[in-house]
Amino acid sequence: MIRLGLCFFFFVVFSSFAAEQTRLPLNDYFAETWNTRSGLPHNSINSVVQTNDGYIWIATWEGLARFNGREFKLFTRTEITGLPDSGLRSLAPQADGGLYIVGARGGISHLYQGQWHAKPNATVMVNHVLKTPSDETWLALEGQGVVYREFDSAPDTAILENLSAYRLIADKAGMIWAATSKGLYQINNKTARLITPDSGLPQSPIYTLYLTRQGELIVGSEQGAWKQVNNRFVSIHAQLKDEAISSILQDDHDDLWFGTINKGVFRLSPLGLEQLDADAGLPANRILSLLQDRENSIWVGTNGGLYRLREAAFSTWTTKRGLTGDYVRTVLSHSDGSLWVGGSLGLNRIEDNKVNTFPAAYGNDPLSVLSLAEDAQGHIWLGTYTSGLMKIINGKAYPVLDRKNGLASNEVRALLFDSAGRLWVGTAAGLTRIDVDGSLKQFSSVDGLPGDFIIALSEDNYGNVWIGTGVGVAFFSPSLEKFTAKVFPAHFDAAYAFGFYAESEYIWMATDRGLVRCHIPTGEMSILGREQGLPVDKLFQVVAQGDSFWLSSNRGVIQVNQQQVKQRLAQLAQNNALPIQYQLYDEGDGMLSAQANGGSNPAAVLHKDGSIWIATAQGASTIVPERLKQATKKTLPTIIEAMYVDGKMTPLVQQDEEIILPLGVSRLSFHYAGLSFIMPHRLNYQTQLAGYNNVWVNRNQLSITEYTNLPPGKYTFKVRSGYPNGQWQDNDKTLTFVIQSYFWQKNTFKIMVFIALLALVYGLYRYRLYHYKKIEIELIKRVEQQTNDLQQQTDAFAHQATHDQLTDLPNRRAFDCWLADNFADFKQHDSPLAIAIMDIDHFKRINDGWSHIVGDRVICVVAHILGELNESDDSQVARWGGEEFTLLFPHKTAQQAAQLCEELRVQIANYDFSNIASGLSVTVSFGVADSLAVNDYDRLLAQADQALYQAKSNGRNRVEINKI
């Protein structure tokens, strides 16, 4: 789930709301610290300023740092033109957006529109620089007084000598005032006059000067802070008289802040003089600079780091602001506009920013308040932890009902006055109803309640009273005068109902498994919990304000859009339901504790002024949602910080200028920032590259965008920043650049290449056409040749399929096919057909005695002799397999065939096989049969085979005719 928490509070002290904002005690500000571990070059923050573009600049003894809210960019004397040393003493922002930097060894540099301009150095360290409207430059020098230059490069004219000058200021009348080691000087028409003790100012070193918005001059000296009133100086505060004041600031409330040399920071406001020192969180007690930025945060430069104070989105009322205790259990918005706070140590009312306490009428023990309610007459009723039900009368809490006179338990966690004026009292041991006539009725699980531990009560728009317990919920119908249990579906896995919110036909419940909605007429329930996108399961209270639900939990306060919640609940059965968007507020937003309390009612409430109050473990936290919405309208500067070309930084130009990039650029990256310092990591960005894709592309929180392999041309990069859930502001920054092209990338070259390609294509076409017929003829010849080759190959394959590879005689397949195809014809025409099966006698001996190679040669010789028979007449000879052969004798009887076989037998027996192997002789045996006495060729083969068997049985080397 996308956690967009802390998103609406970016500006916490809004100028449009300054008059109506609550001024926080100094110790209640939200504080942050940066030092060298955070990226600063040095921990001594000599000066901190903000320039017109929105950047925060920090001067230290080891260089200059520029802060964009995310990171510090460092500048030392190697990057800053005109500085002989990295030690910087002071910064002076100018109305035109420029910035003067001065420091050790007399260095002076001017930053203007991104360019550093060196100014003539002073002879010693420059403590401060002042530019007047007439363009004069005044310098406060260490040990050499004050000099001025008629213009930047003019020679120095000494005004004060033999002293150290620390600060210069020009008042509205054009008078120059100088803070020096020998006191305060007034400079008029280049003539200096020391302000003597006769004016009320003590004769002591003056360290700083400040001109308020009202035009009053304030002087910070070694002996306190002084204000000029009617040409005299009066002490601002007696407690500051012994303090060495090093820096002064007037904030947007017109409160005065004083930085001291060894006592930290003081603030003088209608709340009095408050102090903040190292014991309270400052990095160090030596204060070197003060600043309030555009977002009204207070920046404090110390010799131990940079410190910031800000009023966060939430403000919290605690004992420091008058509450009797910090552990708050319940808050109640009264009809008279006051806010009541009940906690473990008492009851308070907040009205007009003042806190009143209401003690118990009897006894000295503090009240432990669990619940609050207001009756029709505006009286406050409270439920306590150990004292039962009480009522506020004449500023004190009087007991009304406890276990002794009718309550089931003294632990009262929920109170409700229903529309009939009856008071419902939820206790740890059951429910009590006090009717208008004062009679009591007790209810427990016996009467239909799901449990006796009552923690929440509410009335819906139908007049039903809803009861939340630790084991489920029920509602009481006034018309039926009975309780009806509402069982959570098993897959909800919910048990506790901590709080209710009634809306038209629905009742919303904050449970230990999320936000449950129940449709009252039908009883249908749906849930929005962790599985549906919320960050936590356990919710304590539901507050509806505007278009949002505010849900308190023990991990902070969750804000969700009501319409989105309802749409999400309607889509629960769909797999493509969009994730719920939410904002989670916690300690980072000003809550002193993210642990909102539950189990007491009301635990959070919408106040009459639109603010939301939440009971927490460390005070009563409050937030004004409308101010958060207004915050998103605050101007948010966007800056393009750097452009990298193939990994190398390219100097930026002004917005109306173009950057000419070299040939062959392959990768561009742009670094940018939205200059908000409250929560910069939550800002969203959109970019656009005109000339490539003229649409805004969402970058979310990504502050870098890269492009690769862009074609040559002119482009304009645009970036804008915005607050989460806020409208995009018209704050986009642009940067135009041109990628140059090689000569082959230019249009003229491309046109010439295109024409040449056309000519080449035409020539190729003509060449193709010229040779077409020749190629066609060649192709025809090739086809004919390939056809002939294929036919030969087919014939060869057919021959191999029907002939024996060793002897090249027809094989058994060919013999069987011939016999099957022709046997029926011979029988039909009553013509004899004889068949003989021949076997080489003792062929295994030949293989074993001489070798298989000799055996193969013997088979070939026998096959040749038999083949000669095939050539002499129409007989057919085939190798039957191994050393066996078959012979077909068409139109011959068995006796005729036997005669031929006898001739073959004799020829083979007489053949000289000595050329194959010495001493080798070969004989064969024949079995002969004919078709006269058989009706199928299988039988004919069987008879020939039987005759061969007889030949072998009778001694081999003979011809036998089947006698059957």
PDB file of N, CA and C in Angstrom, residues 774-810:
ATOM      1  N   LYS A 774      17.151 -14.678 -68.956  1.00  0.00           N
ATOM      2  CA  LYS A 774      18.297 -15.551 -68.791  1.00  0.00           C
ATOM      3  C   LYS A 774      18.191 -16.334 -67.486  1.00  0.00           C
ATOM      4  N   ILE A 775      17.779 -15.646 -66.470  1.00  0.00           N
ATOM      5  CA  ILE A 775      17.615 -16.308 -65.184  1.00  0.00           C
ATOM      6  C   ILE A 775      16.491 -17.326 -65.243  1.00  0.00           C
ATOM      7  N   GLU A 776      15.428 -16.954 -65.994  1.00  0.00           N
ATOM      8  CA  GLU A 776      14.281 -17.869 -66.109  1.00  0.00           C
ATOM      9  C   GLU A 776      14.688 -19.161 -66.792  1.00  0.00           C
ATOM     10  N   ILE A 777      15.494 -19.018 -67.887  1.00  0.00           N
ATOM     11  CA  ILE A 777      15.944 -20.212 -68.614  1.00  0.00           C
ATOM     12  C   ILE A 777      16.827 -21.085 -67.717  1.00  0.00           C
ATOM     13  N   GLU A 778      17.704 -20.413 -67.027  1.00  0.00           N
ATOM     14  CA  GLU A 778      18.585 -21.150 -66.121  1.00  0.00           C
ATOM     15  C   GLU A 778      17.784 -21.888 -65.056  1.00  0.00           C
ATOM     16  N   LEU A 779      16.767 -21.206 -64.559  1.00  0.00           N
ATOM     17  CA  LEU A 779      15.922 -21.838 -63.541  1.00  0.00           C
ATOM     18  C   LEU A 779      15.197 -23.057 -64.108  1.00  0.00           C
ATOM     19  N   ILE A 780      14.718 -22.939 -65.365  1.00  0.00           N
ATOM     20  CA  ILE A 780      14.011 -24.070 -65.982  1.00  0.00           C
ATOM     21  C   ILE A 780      14.939 -25.268 -66.107  1.00  0.00           C
ATOM     22  N   LYS A 781      16.188 -24.995 -66.547  1.00  0.00           N
ATOM     23  CA  LYS A 781      17.153 -26.084 -66.670  1.00  0.00           C
ATOM     24  C   LYS A 781      17.418 -26.732 -65.315  1.00  0.00           C
ATOM     25  N   ARG A 782      17.556 -25.880 -64.336  1.00  0.00           N
ATOM     26  CA  ARG A 782      17.830 -26.407 -62.997  1.00  0.00           C
ATOM     27  C   ARG A 782      16.676 -27.248 -62.499  1.00  0.00           C
ATOM     28  N   VAL A 783      15.452 -26.793 -62.810  1.00  0.00           N
ATOM     29  CA  VAL A 783      14.284 -27.562 -62.384  1.00  0.00           C
ATOM     30  C   VAL A 783      14.231 -28.916 -63.067  1.00  0.00           C
ATOM     31  N   GLU A 784      14.527 -28.916 -64.409  1.00  0.00           N
ATOM     32  CA  GLU A 784      14.508 -30.191 -65.133  1.00  0.00           C
ATOM     33  C   GLU A 784      15.583 -31.134 -64.594  1.00  0.00           C
ATOM     34  N   GLN A 785      16.776 -30.569 -64.358  1.00  0.00           N
ATOM     35  CA  GLN A 785      17.863 -31.404 -63.851  1.00  0.00           C
ATOM     36  C   GLN A 785      17.507 -31.967 -62.473  1.00  0.00           C
ATOM     37  N   GLN A 786      16.937 -31.083 -61.626  1.00  0.00           N
ATOM     38  CA  GLN A 786      16.567 -31.529 -60.279  1.00  0.00           C
ATOM     39  C   GLN A 786      15.454 -32.556 -60.334  1.00  0.00           C
ATOM     40  N   THR A 787      14.528 -32.376 -61.303  1.00  0.00           N
ATOM     41  CA  THR A 787      13.445 -33.358 -61.456  1.00  0.00           C
ATOM     42  C   THR A 787      14.002 -34.719 -61.851  1.00  0.00           C
ATOM     43  N   ASN A 788      14.971 -34.704 -62.816  1.00  0.00           N
ATOM     44  CA  ASN A 788      15.601 -35.954 -63.266  1.00  0.00           C
ATOM     45  C   ASN A 788      16.376 -36.621 -62.117  1.00  0.00           C
ATOM     46  N   ASP A 789      17.084 -35.760 -61.376  1.00  0.00           N
ATOM     47  CA  ASP A 789      17.842 -36.311 -60.243  1.00  0.00           C
ATOM     48  C   ASP A 789      16.916 -36.916 -59.205  1.00  0.00           C
ATOM     49  N   LEU A 790      15.815 -36.239 -58.982  1.00  0.00           N
ATOM     50  CA  LEU A 790      14.858 -36.771 -58.014  1.00  0.00           C
ATOM     51  C   LEU A 790      14.264 -38.092 -58.482  1.00  0.00           C
ATOM     52  N   GLN A 791      14.010 -38.194 -59.798  1.00  0.00           N
ATOM     53  CA  GLN A 791      13.444 -39.433 -60.321  1.00  0.00           C
ATOM     54  C   GLN A 791      14.432 -40.587 -60.162  1.00  0.00           C
ATOM     55  N   GLN A 792      15.708 -40.260 -60.462  1.00  0.00           N
ATOM     56  CA  GLN A 792      16.730 -41.286 -60.297  1.00  0.00           C
ATOM     57  C   GLN A 792      16.865 -41.698 -58.836  1.00  0.00           C
ATOM     58  N   GLN A 793      16.788 -40.711 -58.019  1.00  0.00           N
ATOM     59  CA  GLN A 793      16.895 -41.016 -56.584  1.00  0.00           C
ATOM     60  C   GLN A 793      15.710 -41.861 -56.137  1.00  0.00           C
ATOM     61  N   THR A 794      14.530 -41.551 -56.689  1.00  0.00           N
ATOM     62  CA  THR A 794      13.328 -42.325 -56.348  1.00  0.00           C
ATOM     63  C   THR A 794      13.470 -43.765 -56.825  1.00  0.00           C
ATOM     64  N   ASP A 795      13.997 -43.910 -58.068  1.00  0.00           N
ATOM     65  CA  ASP A 795      14.182 -45.272 -58.601  1.00  0.00           C
ATOM     66  C   ASP A 795      15.188 -46.035 -57.755  1.00  0.00           C
ATOM     67  N   ALA A 796      16.237 -45.333 -57.353  1.00  0.00           N
ATOM     68  CA  ALA A 796      17.244 -46.004 -56.537  1.00  0.00           C
ATOM     69  C   ALA A 796      16.652 -46.440 -55.205  1.00  0.00           C
ATOM     70  N   PHE A 797      15.850 -45.552 -54.615  1.00  0.00           N
ATOM     71  CA  PHE A 797      15.196 -45.927 -53.352  1.00  0.00           C
ATOM     72  C   PHE A 797      14.269 -47.116 -53.553  1.00  0.00           C
ATOM     73  N   ALA A 798      13.541 -47.115 -54.698  1.00  0.00           N
ATOM     74  CA  ALA A 798      12.632 -48.238 -54.971  1.00  0.00           C
ATOM     75  C   ALA A 798      13.413 -49.536 -55.161  1.00  0.00           C
ATOM     76  N   HIS A 799      14.568 -49.454 -55.874  1.00  0.00           N
ATOM     77  CA  HIS A 799      15.402 -50.635 -56.076  1.00  0.00           C
ATOM     78  C   HIS A 799      15.935 -51.154 -54.747  1.00  0.00           C
ATOM     79  N   GLN A 800      16.382 -50.208 -53.880  1.00  0.00           N
ATOM     80  CA  GLN A 800      16.897 -50.622 -52.577  1.00  0.00           C
ATOM     81  C   GLN A 800      15.811 -51.277 -51.739  1.00  0.00           C
ATOM     82  N   ALA A 801      14.564 -50.844 -51.964  1.00  0.00           N
ATOM     83  CA  ALA A 801      13.469 -51.403 -51.163  1.00  0.00           C
ATOM     84  C   ALA A 801      13.134 -52.820 -51.585  1.00  0.00           C
ATOM     85  N   THR A 802      13.462 -53.205 -52.844  1.00  0.00           N
ATOM     86  CA  THR A 802      13.035 -54.527 -53.346  1.00  0.00           C
ATOM     87  C   THR A 802      14.204 -55.441 -53.670  1.00  0.00           C
ATOM     88  N   HIS A 803      15.435 -55.015 -53.429  1.00  0.00           N
ATOM     89  CA  HIS A 803      16.600 -55.822 -53.755  1.00  0.00           C
ATOM     90  C   HIS A 803      17.514 -55.972 -52.559  1.00  0.00           C
ATOM     91  N   ASP A 804      18.189 -57.087 -52.535  1.00  0.00           N
ATOM     92  CA  ASP A 804      19.138 -57.372 -51.475  1.00  0.00           C
ATOM     93  C   ASP A 804      20.401 -56.571 -51.702  1.00  0.00           C
ATOM     94  N   GLN A 805      20.873 -55.930 -50.644  1.00  0.00           N
ATOM     95  CA  GLN A 805      22.018 -55.032 -50.773  1.00  0.00           C
ATOM     96  C   GLN A 805      23.307 -55.792 -51.077  1.00  0.00           C
ATOM     97  N   LEU A 806      23.425 -57.054 -50.567  1.00  0.00           N
ATOM     98  CA  LEU A 806      24.660 -57.799 -50.753  1.00  0.00           C
ATOM     99  C   LEU A 806      24.752 -58.405 -52.140  1.00  0.00           C
ATOM    100  N   THR A 807      23.653 -59.019 -52.600  1.00  0.00           N
ATOM    101  CA  THR A 807      23.688 -59.784 -53.857  1.00  0.00           C
ATOM    102  C   THR A 807      23.045 -59.045 -55.010  1.00  0.00           C
ATOM    103  N   ASP A 808      22.326 -58.009 -54.746  1.00  0.00           N
ATOM    104  CA  ASP A 808      21.573 -57.248 -55.742  1.00  0.00           C
ATOM    105  C   ASP A 808      20.478 -58.098 -56.383  1.00  0.00           C
ATOM    106  N   LEU A 809      20.130 -59.214 -55.770  1.00  0.00           N
ATOM    107  CA  LEU A 809      18.982 -59.995 -56.211  1.00  0.00           C
ATOM    108  C   LEU A 809      17.728 -59.417 -55.578  1.00  0.00           C
ATOM    109  N   PRO A 810      16.551 -59.679 -56.148  1.00  0.00           N
ATOM    110  CA  PRO A 810      15.316 -59.277 -55.474  1.00  0.00           C
ATOM    111  C   PRO A 810      15.287 -59.877 -54.066  1.00  0.00           C
TER     112      PRO A 810
END
